PDB file of C-alpha atoms in Angstrom:
ATOM      1  CA  MET A1185     -37.908  27.902  -9.923  1.00  0.00           C
ATOM      2  CA  ALA A1186     -37.540  24.516 -11.799  1.00  0.00           C
ATOM      3  CA  LYS A1187     -35.386  21.947  -9.972  1.00  0.00           C
ATOM      4  CA  THR A1188     -32.646  20.510 -11.703  1.00  0.00           C
ATOM      5  CA  LYS A1189     -31.200  16.875 -11.556  1.00  0.00           C
ATOM      6  CA  SER A1190     -27.444  16.604 -10.941  1.00  0.00           C
ATOM      7  CA  VAL A1191     -26.307  14.023 -13.739  1.00  0.00           C
ATOM      8  CA  SER A1192     -22.548  12.647 -13.367  1.00  0.00           C
ATOM      9  CA  LYS A1193     -21.007  13.363 -16.493  1.00  0.00           C
ATOM     10  CA  SER A1194     -18.686  10.339 -16.314  1.00  0.00           C
ATOM     11  CA  LYS A1195     -19.995   7.350 -17.411  1.00  0.00           C
ATOM     12  CA  GLU A1196     -17.079   5.079 -16.521  1.00  0.00           C
ATOM     13  CA  PRO A1197     -17.765   1.685 -15.025  1.00  0.00           C
ATOM     14  CA  LYS A1198     -17.410   1.493 -11.187  1.00  0.00           C
ATOM     15  CA  GLN A1199     -13.599   0.234 -10.673  1.00  0.00           C
ATOM     16  CA  ILE A1200     -13.682  -3.117  -8.688  1.00  0.00           C
ATOM     17  CA  LYS A1201     -10.882  -3.225  -6.357  1.00  0.00           C
ATOM     18  CA  GLU A1202      -8.666  -6.431  -6.684  1.00  0.00           C
ATOM     19  CA  LYS A1203      -7.098  -8.444  -4.047  1.00  0.00           C
ATOM     20  CA  PRO A1204      -3.487  -8.057  -4.104  1.00  0.00           C
ATOM     21  CA  GLU A1205      -1.828 -11.216  -5.354  1.00  0.00           C
ATOM     22  CA  GLU A1206      -0.674 -13.569  -2.694  1.00  0.00           C
ATOM     23  CA  LYS A1207       3.245 -13.988  -2.904  1.00  0.00           C
ATOM     24  CA  ALA A1208       4.851 -17.297  -2.571  1.00  0.00           C
ATOM     25  CA  PRO A1209       7.167 -16.988   0.643  1.00  0.00           C
ATOM     26  CA  LYS A1210      10.670 -16.399  -0.113  1.00  0.00           C
ATOM     27  CA  ARG A1211      12.876 -19.466  -0.025  1.00  0.00           C
ATOM     28  CA  ILE A1212      15.754 -18.954   2.426  1.00  0.00           C
ATOM     29  CA  ASP A1213      19.175 -20.523   1.592  1.00  0.00           C
ATOM     30  CA  ILE A1214      20.007 -21.406   5.153  1.00  0.00           C
ATOM     31  CA  GLY A1215      23.534 -23.332   3.862  1.00  0.00           C
ATOM     32  CA  LYS A1216      24.633 -20.075   2.167  1.00  0.00           C
ATOM     33  CA  ILE A1217      23.672 -18.109   5.090  1.00  0.00           C
ATOM     34  CA  MET A1218      25.495 -20.243   7.603  1.00  0.00           C
ATOM     35  CA  ALA A1219      28.625 -20.572   5.391  1.00  0.00           C
ATOM     36  CA  LEU A1220      28.821 -16.635   5.173  1.00  0.00           C
ATOM     37  CA  LYS A1221      28.583 -16.558   8.994  1.00  0.00           C
ATOM     38  CA  ARG A1222      31.136 -18.935   9.343  1.00  0.00           C
ATOM     39  CA  ALA A1223      33.302 -16.816   6.869  1.00  0.00           C
ATOM     40  CA  ARG A1224      32.786 -13.995   9.602  1.00  0.00           C
ATOM     41  CA  TRP A1225      30.423 -11.839   7.462  1.00  0.00           C
ATOM     42  CA  THR A1226      28.349  -9.530   9.660  1.00  0.00           C
ATOM     43  CA  ASP A1227      24.656  -9.974   9.518  1.00  0.00           C
ATOM     44  CA  GLU A1228      24.432  -6.760   7.835  1.00  0.00           C
ATOM     45  CA  ASP A1229      26.533  -7.840   4.966  1.00  0.00           C
ATOM     46  CA  ILE A1230      24.830 -11.472   4.825  1.00  0.00           C
ATOM     47  CA  ALA A1231      21.396  -9.614   4.671  1.00  0.00           C
ATOM     48  CA  ALA A1232      22.662  -7.210   1.906  1.00  0.00           C
ATOM     49  CA  GLU A1233      23.993 -10.321  -0.233  1.00  0.00           C
ATOM     50  CA  MET A1234      20.597 -12.329   0.453  1.00  0.00           C
ATOM     51  CA  ARG A1235      18.325  -9.270  -0.068  1.00  0.00           C
ATOM     52  CA  MET A1236      16.773  -9.974   3.484  1.00  0.00           C
ATOM     53  CA  GLU A1237      16.544  -7.764   6.681  1.00  0.00           C
ATOM     54  CA  PRO A1238      19.282  -7.895   9.080  1.00  0.00           C
ATOM     55  CA  ALA A1239      16.774  -8.858  11.759  1.00  0.00           C
ATOM     56  CA  ALA A1240      15.660 -11.849   9.664  1.00  0.00           C
ATOM     57  CA  VAL A1241      19.180 -13.211   9.161  1.00  0.00           C
ATOM     58  CA  SER A1242      19.571 -13.158  13.023  1.00  0.00           C
ATOM     59  CA  LYS A1243      16.497 -14.934  13.334  1.00  0.00           C
ATOM     60  CA  VAL A1244      17.438 -17.782  10.799  1.00  0.00           C
ATOM     61  CA  ILE A1245      20.780 -18.046  12.291  1.00  0.00           C
ATOM     62  CA  ARG A1246      19.317 -18.423  15.872  1.00  0.00           C
ATOM     63  CA  GLN A1247      16.799 -21.021  14.585  1.00  0.00           C
ATOM     64  CA  TYR A1248      19.402 -23.034  12.888  1.00  0.00           C
ATOM     65  CA  ILE A1249      21.611 -23.135  16.014  1.00  0.00           C
ATOM     66  CA  ARG A1250      18.902 -23.986  18.112  1.00  0.00           C
ATOM     67  CA  ARG A1251      17.701 -26.788  15.814  1.00  0.00           C
ATOM     68  CA  ARG A1252      21.275 -28.232  15.711  1.00  0.00           C
ATOM     69  CA  LEU A1253      21.605 -28.094  19.569  1.00  0.00           C
ATOM     70  CA  ALA A1254      18.360 -29.909  19.864  1.00  0.00           C
ATOM     71  CA  GLU A1255      19.427 -32.659  17.366  1.00  0.00           C
ATOM     72  CA  GLY A1256      22.202 -33.132  19.546  1.00  0.00           C
ATOM     73  CA  GLY A1257      25.104 -31.707  17.380  1.00  0.00           C
ATOM     74  CA  LEU A1258      26.729 -28.317  16.005  1.00  0.00           C
TER      75      LEU A1258
END
């Protein structure tokens, strides 16, 4: 019995995995977020307007308040 070699019928070149493109960090308009918060918008409404997660909005607001308190004025 003769041995046969298995030959790949596909002659396509191997695909090289590309690195995902690095995205620039999203710029956050803190002034707009704080203006909406002062207008008594909820964090969820602000997040929808700014196309962010509600948790990210809360974090931005907390950081803003801490920074302002550290500077001595709010």
